[in-house]
Amino acid sequence: MSEKFLKVNIQKELKEFELDIDFKLNKGCLGILGPSGCGKSMTLKSIAGIVNPDTGIISLKMDEENIYFDSEKKINLKPQKRNVGYLFQNYALFPNMTVEENIGIGVSKEKREKTVSEMIKRFHLEGLEKRYPRQLSGGQQQRVALARILAYGPDVILLDEPFSAMDTFLKEQLRIELVNSLKDFDGFSVLVTHDRDEAFQFCDELIILDKGKIIAKGETHEIFENPKKLDVARLTGCKNTSRIEIIDDYHLKSLDWGLTLEVSEKISPNITHIGIRAHDFAPAKKDEVNSFDTENSSLLEMPFEWEITLANGLWWKREKQIREHEFVVPDHIKVDPKNTILLEE
């Protein structure tokens, strides 16, 4: 079987920075994770043809390579020619069209009735065919928008922070629905988000973007487990980071926490910080490796976890049951050397 890919290598001068994106996706879903205003949505719009890069190339190969944009060859396909589906944050349904009309809008007359019927069943929209968008819930609107995209058989689906404006309950429900909806999709999908949980749940591969530049890319699980860079650790949710002083190959002093810690990986000279994820502490005895006291810590109860802030600034998150309302902070806690993260600035 010939190689399939979505290749994007583009540059665009923006007001505050230059967008410089370079990746090649060979399968599944790519996540682009980063703070607001870092160039995530601009990347999607460039792939879709809504925005023109200054230089670079965007191409897709399914059966044969199709060049969407090439600044040197002066190729720039219109959005309608790119076979790309774009799921906007607000779903962009036509308010004066019914569910079935919205789904069938991009399908030829010969195939429309059959395709719409298939999509209605696939996305569990039976009974809603004659309703208008204003008569639908957020979840139903999302399913209609996805059905409309998939009805005309795109090669690429672009998802632009599809859950950003939703409350927590609806967000969790729609995440599951979207994962299931994309299971049978044979093309490529790119999800833009500032939510690390979404990136982890959806994406086979991940790009971390900051001020228009890629600061990390690779398999999603690998980036979360071994972020390597301080900014990447923070963007993937590492709450505890400290400057360090190297003692020897496997020991360091954390300058911000006042602790001497053992690590499992040899410390190279370019390591400047240590990270510990908030869930990676455990109760300990005084003399255990990487054990320290919890004197003068503060305790905050959340529905499903305790948040313990230690006097030295470390943050510990401990899971709890909803009916559990008492927790005695142990005198000492520890972090396993293998759960420490060595980081470069």
mmCIF file of C-alpha atoms in Angstrom:
data_model
loop_
_atom_site.group_PDB
_atom_site.id
_atom_site.type_symbol
_atom_site.label_atom_id
_atom_site.label_comp_id
_atom_site.label_asym_id
_atom_site.label_seq_id
_atom_site.Cartn_x
_atom_site.Cartn_y
_atom_site.Cartn_z
ATOM 1 C CA MET A 1 0.000 0.000 0.000
ATOM 2 C CA SER A 2 1.387 3.431 -0.948
ATOM 3 C CA GLU A 3 2.170 5.945 1.773
ATOM 4 C CA LYS A 4 -0.552 8.378 2.801
ATOM 5 C CA PHE A 5 0.323 11.723 4.352
ATOM 6 C CA LEU A 6 -0.666 15.277 5.124
ATOM 7 C CA LYS A 7 2.409 17.491 4.810
ATOM 8 C CA VAL A 8 2.495 21.082 6.045
ATOM 9 C CA ASN A 9 5.577 23.298 5.914
ATOM 10 C CA ILE A 10 4.525 26.955 5.968
ATOM 11 C CA GLN A 11 5.642 30.355 7.171
ATOM 12 C CA LYS A 12 3.555 33.473 7.680
ATOM 13 C CA GLU A 13 4.490 36.823 9.202
ATOM 14 C CA LEU A 14 1.890 37.795 11.800
ATOM 15 C CA LYS A 15 1.564 40.946 13.885
ATOM 16 C CA GLU A 16 3.334 39.590 16.988
ATOM 17 C CA PHE A 17 5.462 36.725 15.607
ATOM 18 C CA GLU A 18 6.210 34.586 12.557
ATOM 19 C CA LEU A 19 4.215 31.393 12.205
ATOM 20 C CA ASP A 20 6.619 28.583 11.288
ATOM 21 C CA ILE A 21 4.971 25.154 11.039
ATOM 22 C CA ASP A 22 6.529 21.945 9.743
ATOM 23 C CA PHE A 23 4.976 18.490 10.167
ATOM 24 C CA LYS A 24 4.082 15.342 8.251
ATOM 25 C CA LEU A 25 1.111 13.293 9.477
ATOM 26 C CA ASN A 26 0.972 9.686 8.274
ATOM 27 C CA LYS A 27 -2.115 8.463 10.132
ATOM 28 C CA GLY A 28 -4.824 9.302 12.631
ATOM 29 C CA CYS A 29 -5.301 12.540 14.505
ATOM 30 C CA LEU A 30 -2.732 15.256 15.104
ATOM 31 C CA GLY A 31 -3.197 17.607 18.036
ATOM 32 C CA ILE A 32 -1.898 21.167 18.102
ATOM 33 C CA LEU A 33 -1.693 22.248 21.740
ATOM 34 C CA GLY A 34 -0.765 25.702 22.935
ATOM 35 C CA PRO A 35 -1.937 28.881 24.665
ATOM 36 C CA SER A 36 -4.383 31.327 23.103
ATOM 37 C CA GLY A 37 -2.894 33.418 20.327
ATOM 38 C CA CYS A 38 0.031 31.096 19.539
ATOM 39 C CA GLY A 39 -0.975 30.426 15.905
ATOM 40 C CA LYS A 40 -3.065 27.237 16.269
ATOM 41 C CA SER A 41 -6.178 28.407 14.422
ATOM 42 C CA MET A 42 -4.068 30.210 11.817
ATOM 43 C CA THR A 43 -2.476 26.855 11.005
ATOM 44 C CA LEU A 44 -5.891 25.252 10.436
ATOM 45 C CA LYS A 45 -7.071 28.154 8.302
ATOM 46 C CA SER A 46 -3.949 27.834 6.169
ATOM 47 C CA ILE A 47 -4.606 24.122 5.583
ATOM 48 C CA ALA A 48 -8.228 24.880 4.703
ATOM 49 C CA GLY A 49 -7.277 27.682 2.300
ATOM 50 C CA ILE A 50 -9.062 30.397 4.286
ATOM 51 C CA VAL A 51 -5.713 32.107 4.940
ATOM 52 C CA ASN A 52 -2.710 32.207 2.604
ATOM 53 C CA PRO A 53 0.779 31.543 4.029
ATOM 54 C CA ASP A 54 3.638 33.747 2.826
ATOM 55 C CA THR A 55 5.845 30.795 1.861
ATOM 56 C CA GLY A 56 5.880 27.011 2.013
ATOM 57 C CA ILE A 57 3.928 23.982 0.867
ATOM 58 C CA ILE A 58 0.788 22.113 1.927
ATOM 59 C CA SER A 59 0.063 18.773 0.274
ATOM 60 C CA LEU A 60 -2.064 15.693 0.812
ATOM 61 C CA LYS A 61 -1.428 12.209 -0.525
ATOM 62 C CA MET A 62 -4.217 9.642 -0.453
ATOM 63 C CA ASP A 63 -4.090 7.707 -3.747
ATOM 64 C CA GLU A 64 -1.926 10.376 -5.360
ATOM 65 C CA GLU A 65 -0.360 13.587 -4.086
ATOM 66 C CA ASN A 66 -2.527 16.681 -4.287
ATOM 67 C CA ILE A 67 -0.760 19.997 -3.698
ATOM 68 C CA TYR A 68 -2.996 22.522 -1.924
ATOM 69 C CA PHE A 69 -0.433 25.305 -1.695
ATOM 70 C CA ASP A 70 3.086 25.806 -3.035
ATOM 71 C CA SER A 71 4.534 29.309 -2.915
ATOM 72 C CA GLU A 72 7.386 28.517 -5.344
ATOM 73 C CA LYS A 73 5.146 26.898 -7.957
ATOM 74 C CA LYS A 74 2.440 29.520 -7.331
ATOM 75 C CA ILE A 75 -0.186 26.865 -6.563
ATOM 76 C CA ASN A 76 -3.012 27.885 -4.226
ATOM 77 C CA LEU A 77 -6.178 25.797 -4.465
ATOM 78 C CA LYS A 78 -9.425 27.424 -3.405
ATOM 79 C CA PRO A 79 -11.022 26.011 -0.220
ATOM 80 C CA GLN A 80 -13.747 24.307 -2.300
ATOM 81 C CA LYS A 81 -11.087 22.334 -4.204
ATOM 82 C CA ARG A 82 -9.221 21.023 -1.150
ATOM 83 C CA ASN A 83 -11.707 18.401 0.086
ATOM 84 C CA VAL A 84 -11.182 19.559 3.663
ATOM 85 C CA GLY A 85 -13.910 19.599 6.324
ATOM 86 C CA TYR A 86 -13.672 22.408 8.907
ATOM 87 C CA LEU A 87 -15.573 22.047 12.194
ATOM 88 C CA PHE A 88 -15.790 25.572 13.588
ATOM 89 C CA GLN A 89 -16.236 26.362 17.290
ATOM 90 C CA ASN A 90 -19.859 27.401 16.743
ATOM 91 C CA TYR A 91 -20.469 24.607 14.157
ATOM 92 C CA ALA A 92 -21.574 27.198 11.515
ATOM 93 C CA LEU A 93 -24.863 25.443 10.682
ATOM 94 C CA PHE A 94 -27.219 27.271 8.329
ATOM 95 C CA PRO A 95 -29.977 28.594 10.646
ATOM 96 C CA ASN A 96 -32.663 28.612 7.929
ATOM 97 C CA MET A 97 -32.031 24.985 6.927
ATOM 98 C CA THR A 98 -33.292 21.815 8.595
ATOM 99 C CA VAL A 99 -31.024 19.048 9.852
ATOM 100 C CA GLU A 100 -31.348 17.050 6.648
ATOM 101 C CA GLU A 101 -30.829 20.139 4.482
ATOM 102 C CA ASN A 102 -27.690 21.080 6.424
ATOM 103 C CA ILE A 103 -26.273 17.572 6.057
ATOM 104 C CA GLY A 104 -27.003 17.387 2.330
ATOM 105 C CA ILE A 105 -25.761 20.858 1.378
ATOM 106 C CA GLY A 106 -22.480 19.674 -0.160
ATOM 107 C CA VAL A 107 -23.705 16.414 -1.694
ATOM 108 C CA SER A 108 -24.674 15.945 -5.350
ATOM 109 C CA LYS A 109 -28.388 15.539 -6.113
ATOM 110 C CA GLU A 110 -27.879 11.942 -7.275
ATOM 111 C CA LYS A 111 -26.338 10.852 -3.966
ATOM 112 C CA ARG A 112 -28.036 13.276 -1.564
ATOM 113 C CA GLU A 113 -31.022 11.227 -0.367
ATOM 114 C CA LYS A 114 -29.014 8.065 0.277
ATOM 115 C CA THR A 115 -26.078 9.877 1.876
ATOM 116 C CA VAL A 116 -28.253 11.992 4.159
ATOM 117 C CA SER A 117 -30.164 8.902 5.272
ATOM 118 C CA GLU A 118 -26.899 7.105 6.087
ATOM 119 C CA MET A 119 -25.573 10.071 8.064
ATOM 120 C CA ILE A 120 -28.825 10.462 10.003
ATOM 121 C CA LYS A 121 -28.475 6.854 11.178
ATOM 122 C CA ARG A 122 -24.722 7.008 11.778
ATOM 123 C CA PHE A 123 -24.996 10.094 13.996
ATOM 124 C CA HIS A 124 -28.216 9.024 15.754
ATOM 125 C CA LEU A 125 -30.267 11.937 14.451
ATOM 126 C CA GLU A 126 -33.447 9.997 13.695
ATOM 127 C CA GLY A 127 -36.525 12.102 14.403
ATOM 128 C CA LEU A 128 -34.626 15.385 14.122
ATOM 129 C CA GLU A 129 -34.550 15.587 10.308
ATOM 130 C CA LYS A 130 -37.044 18.489 10.052
ATOM 131 C CA ARG A 131 -35.719 20.513 12.985
ATOM 132 C CA TYR A 132 -33.731 23.727 12.648
ATOM 133 C CA PRO A 133 -30.420 24.382 14.471
ATOM 134 C CA ARG A 134 -32.091 26.586 17.092
ATOM 135 C CA GLN A 135 -34.252 23.590 18.070
ATOM 136 C CA LEU A 136 -31.242 21.360 18.765
ATOM 137 C CA SER A 137 -29.036 20.866 21.811
ATOM 138 C CA GLY A 138 -25.312 21.579 21.625
ATOM 139 C CA GLY A 139 -24.573 17.882 21.241
ATOM 140 C CA GLN A 140 -27.110 17.491 18.444
ATOM 141 C CA GLN A 141 -25.699 20.539 16.638
ATOM 142 C CA GLN A 142 -22.196 19.066 16.832
ATOM 143 C CA ARG A 143 -23.389 15.755 15.388
ATOM 144 C CA VAL A 144 -25.175 17.549 12.541
ATOM 145 C CA ALA A 145 -22.036 19.578 11.786
ATOM 146 C CA LEU A 146 -19.896 16.416 11.730
ATOM 147 C CA ALA A 147 -22.468 14.590 9.608
ATOM 148 C CA ARG A 148 -22.440 17.489 7.119
ATOM 149 C CA ILE A 149 -18.643 17.349 6.912
ATOM 150 C CA LEU A 150 -18.464 13.572 6.452
ATOM 151 C CA ALA A 151 -21.378 13.506 3.981
ATOM 152 C CA TYR A 152 -19.230 14.888 1.177
ATOM 153 C CA GLY A 153 -16.305 12.565 1.973
ATOM 154 C CA PRO A 154 -13.427 14.846 3.004
ATOM 155 C CA ASP A 155 -9.846 13.636 3.158
ATOM 156 C CA VAL A 156 -9.023 15.927 6.092
ATOM 157 C CA ILE A 157 -11.134 17.095 9.055
ATOM 158 C CA LEU A 158 -10.011 20.215 10.919
ATOM 159 C CA LEU A 159 -11.356 20.668 14.465
ATOM 160 C CA ASP A 160 -10.984 24.179 15.867
ATOM 161 C CA GLU A 161 -11.435 23.995 19.671
ATOM 162 C CA PRO A 162 -14.848 22.329 19.266
ATOM 163 C CA PHE A 163 -15.567 22.209 23.021
ATOM 164 C CA SER A 164 -14.241 25.573 24.193
ATOM 165 C CA ALA A 165 -17.602 27.230 24.856
ATOM 166 C CA MET A 166 -19.309 24.281 26.599
ATOM 167 C CA ASP A 167 -19.961 23.504 30.223
ATOM 168 C CA THR A 168 -18.126 20.574 31.824
ATOM 169 C CA PHE A 169 -20.985 18.048 31.613
ATOM 170 C CA LEU A 170 -21.719 18.666 27.939
ATOM 171 C CA LYS A 171 -18.015 18.770 27.113
ATOM 172 C CA GLU A 172 -17.383 15.284 28.524
ATOM 173 C CA GLN A 173 -20.396 13.868 26.682
ATOM 174 C CA LEU A 174 -19.427 15.397 23.342
ATOM 175 C CA ARG A 175 -15.790 14.327 23.632
ATOM 176 C CA ILE A 176 -16.931 10.705 23.805
ATOM 177 C CA GLU A 177 -19.327 11.212 20.882
ATOM 178 C CA LEU A 178 -16.632 12.830 18.747
ATOM 179 C CA VAL A 179 -14.117 10.059 19.471
ATOM 180 C CA ASN A 180 -16.708 7.477 18.380
ATOM 181 C CA SER A 181 -17.683 9.516 15.300
ATOM 182 C CA LEU A 182 -14.098 9.671 14.063
ATOM 183 C CA LYS A 183 -13.304 5.982 14.657
ATOM 184 C CA ASP A 184 -14.271 4.939 11.128
ATOM 185 C CA PHE A 185 -12.817 8.024 9.421
ATOM 186 C CA ASP A 186 -10.178 6.893 6.924
ATOM 187 C CA GLY A 187 -8.541 10.285 6.361
ATOM 188 C CA PHE A 188 -6.584 12.662 8.574
ATOM 189 C CA SER A 189 -7.821 14.897 11.349
ATOM 190 C CA VAL A 190 -6.161 17.853 13.073
ATOM 191 C CA LEU A 191 -7.437 19.085 16.433
ATOM 192 C CA VAL A 192 -6.512 22.523 17.738
ATOM 193 C CA THR A 193 -6.886 22.951 21.502
ATOM 194 C CA HIS A 194 -5.490 24.630 24.601
ATOM 195 C CA ASP A 195 -6.880 21.780 26.737
ATOM 196 C CA ARG A 196 -4.295 19.101 27.545
ATOM 197 C CA ASP A 197 -7.020 16.514 28.360
ATOM 198 C CA GLU A 198 -8.527 16.885 24.880
ATOM 199 C CA ALA A 199 -5.103 16.555 23.273
ATOM 200 C CA PHE A 200 -4.330 13.410 25.275
ATOM 201 C CA GLN A 201 -7.747 11.826 24.615
ATOM 202 C CA PHE A 202 -7.980 12.443 20.861
ATOM 203 C CA CYS A 203 -4.540 12.671 19.370
ATOM 204 C CA ASP A 204 -2.101 9.999 18.180
ATOM 205 C CA GLU A 205 0.556 12.639 17.606
ATOM 206 C CA LEU A 206 1.020 16.047 19.164
ATOM 207 C CA ILE A 207 2.597 19.391 18.378
ATOM 208 C CA ILE A 208 3.210 21.926 21.138
ATOM 209 C CA LEU A 209 3.065 25.431 19.721
ATOM 210 C CA ASP A 210 4.228 28.659 21.360
ATOM 211 C CA LYS A 211 4.385 32.061 19.647
ATOM 212 C CA GLY A 212 4.176 30.471 16.213
ATOM 213 C CA LYS A 213 7.028 27.997 16.764
ATOM 214 C CA ILE A 214 6.912 24.243 17.366
ATOM 215 C CA ILE A 215 8.628 23.569 20.701
ATOM 216 C CA ALA A 216 7.841 19.827 20.750
ATOM 217 C CA LYS A 217 6.347 17.199 18.448
ATOM 218 C CA GLY A 218 5.973 13.427 18.565
ATOM 219 C CA GLU A 219 3.702 10.709 19.926
ATOM 220 C CA THR A 220 1.224 12.149 22.421
ATOM 221 C CA HIS A 221 1.979 9.697 25.236
ATOM 222 C CA GLU A 222 5.725 10.201 24.849
ATOM 223 C CA ILE A 223 5.463 14.004 25.051
ATOM 224 C CA PHE A 224 3.360 13.808 28.229
ATOM 225 C CA GLU A 225 5.689 11.244 29.823
ATOM 226 C CA ASN A 226 8.925 12.927 28.765
ATOM 227 C CA PRO A 227 8.312 16.593 27.865
ATOM 228 C CA LYS A 228 12.081 17.433 27.947
ATOM 229 C CA LYS A 229 11.511 21.224 27.882
ATOM 230 C CA LEU A 230 10.251 23.397 30.748
ATOM 231 C CA ASP A 231 7.566 25.122 28.649
ATOM 232 C CA VAL A 232 6.346 21.794 27.264
ATOM 233 C CA ALA A 233 6.041 20.348 30.785
ATOM 234 C CA ARG A 234 3.947 23.325 31.874
ATOM 235 C CA LEU A 235 1.710 23.201 28.787
ATOM 236 C CA THR A 236 1.070 19.478 29.379
ATOM 237 C CA GLY A 237 -0.080 20.242 32.930
ATOM 238 C CA CYS A 238 2.983 19.781 35.154
ATOM 239 C CA LYS A 239 2.177 21.931 38.192
ATOM 240 C CA ASN A 240 5.493 21.581 40.045
ATOM 241 C CA THR A 241 8.731 22.853 38.469
ATOM 242 C CA SER A 242 11.912 24.072 40.127
ATOM 243 C CA ARG A 243 15.347 25.348 39.187
ATOM 244 C CA ILE A 244 18.093 22.920 40.134
ATOM 245 C CA GLU A 245 21.685 22.603 41.216
ATOM 246 C CA ILE A 246 23.334 19.364 40.056
ATOM 247 C CA ILE A 247 25.031 17.365 42.854
ATOM 248 C CA ASP A 248 26.110 14.263 40.897
ATOM 249 C CA ASP A 249 24.847 12.062 38.043
ATOM 250 C CA TYR A 250 21.670 11.021 39.877
ATOM 251 C CA HIS A 251 21.166 13.639 42.617
ATOM 252 C CA LEU A 252 20.194 17.293 42.533
ATOM 253 C CA LYS A 253 19.036 20.091 44.779
ATOM 254 C CA SER A 254 15.769 21.816 43.906
ATOM 255 C CA LEU A 255 16.426 25.499 44.503
ATOM 256 C CA ASP A 256 12.751 26.477 44.747
ATOM 257 C CA TRP A 257 11.642 23.678 47.095
ATOM 258 C CA GLY A 258 14.780 23.297 49.197
ATOM 259 C CA LEU A 259 14.922 19.515 48.677
ATOM 260 C CA THR A 260 17.686 17.121 47.693
ATOM 261 C CA LEU A 261 16.248 14.530 45.306
ATOM 262 C CA GLU A 262 17.367 11.333 43.606
ATOM 263 C CA VAL A 263 16.390 10.830 39.954
ATOM 264 C CA SER A 264 16.355 7.703 37.795
ATOM 265 C CA GLU A 265 17.870 9.254 34.664
ATOM 266 C CA LYS A 266 21.462 10.465 34.423
ATOM 267 C CA ILE A 267 21.537 14.267 34.716
ATOM 268 C CA SER A 268 23.185 15.896 31.710
ATOM 269 C CA PRO A 269 24.813 19.355 32.027
ATOM 270 C CA ASN A 270 22.047 21.035 29.994
ATOM 271 C CA ILE A 271 19.340 20.156 32.562
ATOM 272 C CA THR A 272 18.189 23.323 34.338
ATOM 273 C CA HIS A 273 14.887 22.309 36.008
ATOM 274 C CA ILE A 274 13.046 19.397 37.563
ATOM 275 C CA GLY A 275 9.322 18.696 37.224
ATOM 276 C CA ILE A 276 6.985 16.559 39.343
ATOM 277 C CA ARG A 277 3.367 16.018 38.356
ATOM 278 C CA ALA A 278 0.933 16.735 41.163
ATOM 279 C CA HIS A 279 -0.473 13.174 41.253
ATOM 280 C CA ASP A 280 2.950 11.516 41.575
ATOM 281 C CA PHE A 281 3.451 11.867 45.341
ATOM 282 C CA ALA A 282 2.671 9.096 47.846
ATOM 283 C CA PRO A 283 2.644 8.720 51.661
ATOM 284 C CA ALA A 284 6.079 7.742 52.994
ATOM 285 C CA LYS A 285 8.227 6.969 56.015
ATOM 286 C CA LYS A 286 10.805 9.520 57.151
ATOM 287 C CA ASP A 287 13.880 7.630 55.922
ATOM 288 C CA GLU A 288 12.643 6.580 52.449
ATOM 289 C CA VAL A 289 14.237 7.831 49.227
ATOM 290 C CA ASN A 290 12.950 11.308 48.261
ATOM 291 C CA SER A 291 10.870 11.527 51.443
ATOM 292 C CA PHE A 292 10.171 14.912 53.036
ATOM 293 C CA ASP A 293 7.844 16.312 55.707
ATOM 294 C CA THR A 294 4.486 17.985 55.125
ATOM 295 C CA GLU A 295 4.605 20.371 58.075
ATOM 296 C CA ASN A 296 2.438 23.514 57.717
ATOM 297 C CA SER A 297 0.696 22.205 54.582
ATOM 298 C CA SER A 298 -2.807 23.367 53.639
ATOM 299 C CA LEU A 299 -5.672 21.124 52.533
ATOM 300 C CA LEU A 300 -8.465 21.924 50.071
ATOM 301 C CA GLU A 301 -11.332 19.527 49.330
ATOM 302 C CA MET A 302 -12.565 19.130 45.755
ATOM 303 C CA PRO A 303 -15.353 16.720 44.667
ATOM 304 C CA PHE A 304 -12.981 13.961 43.531
ATOM 305 C CA GLU A 305 -9.593 14.918 44.919
ATOM 306 C CA TRP A 306 -7.744 16.571 47.763
ATOM 307 C CA GLU A 307 -5.424 19.428 46.889
ATOM 308 C CA ILE A 308 -2.557 19.690 49.351
ATOM 309 C CA THR A 309 -0.242 22.692 49.134
ATOM 310 C CA LEU A 310 3.021 22.191 51.016
ATOM 311 C CA ALA A 311 4.903 24.932 52.817
ATOM 312 C CA ASN A 312 7.676 24.820 50.200
ATOM 313 C CA GLY A 313 5.185 25.440 47.375
ATOM 314 C CA LEU A 314 4.803 21.879 46.059
ATOM 315 C CA TRP A 315 1.298 20.891 45.033
ATOM 316 C CA TRP A 316 -0.015 17.366 45.680
ATOM 317 C CA LYS A 317 -3.292 16.067 44.223
ATOM 318 C CA ARG A 318 -4.750 12.978 45.910
ATOM 319 C CA GLU A 319 -7.830 11.186 44.521
ATOM 320 C CA LYS A 320 -10.881 10.787 46.786
ATOM 321 C CA GLN A 321 -14.432 9.437 46.725
ATOM 322 C CA ILE A 322 -17.358 11.878 46.534
ATOM 323 C CA ARG A 323 -18.588 10.807 50.006
ATOM 324 C CA GLU A 324 -15.146 11.022 51.577
ATOM 325 C CA HIS A 325 -14.810 14.290 53.526
ATOM 326 C CA GLU A 326 -11.916 13.663 55.895
ATOM 327 C CA PHE A 327 -8.254 13.244 55.087
ATOM 328 C CA VAL A 328 -5.282 13.353 57.399
ATOM 329 C CA VAL A 329 -2.185 14.552 55.591
ATOM 330 C CA PRO A 330 0.640 12.079 56.359
ATOM 331 C CA ASP A 331 3.713 13.399 58.157
ATOM 332 C CA HIS A 332 5.904 12.532 55.177
ATOM 333 C CA ILE A 333 5.380 12.039 51.448
ATOM 334 C CA LYS A 334 7.756 10.968 48.672
ATOM 335 C CA VAL A 335 8.220 10.961 44.930
ATOM 336 C CA ASP A 336 9.623 7.891 43.195
ATOM 337 C CA PRO A 337 12.849 8.758 41.329
ATOM 338 C CA LYS A 338 11.298 7.418 38.102
ATOM 339 C CA ASN A 339 8.476 9.998 38.421
ATOM 340 C CA THR A 340 10.830 12.963 38.374
ATOM 341 C CA ILE A 341 11.096 14.842 35.076
ATOM 342 C CA LEU A 342 14.411 16.382 33.991
ATOM 343 C CA LEU A 343 13.933 19.525 31.944
ATOM 344 C CA GLU A 344 15.865 22.004 29.832
ATOM 345 C CA GLU A 345 14.913 25.678 29.888
#
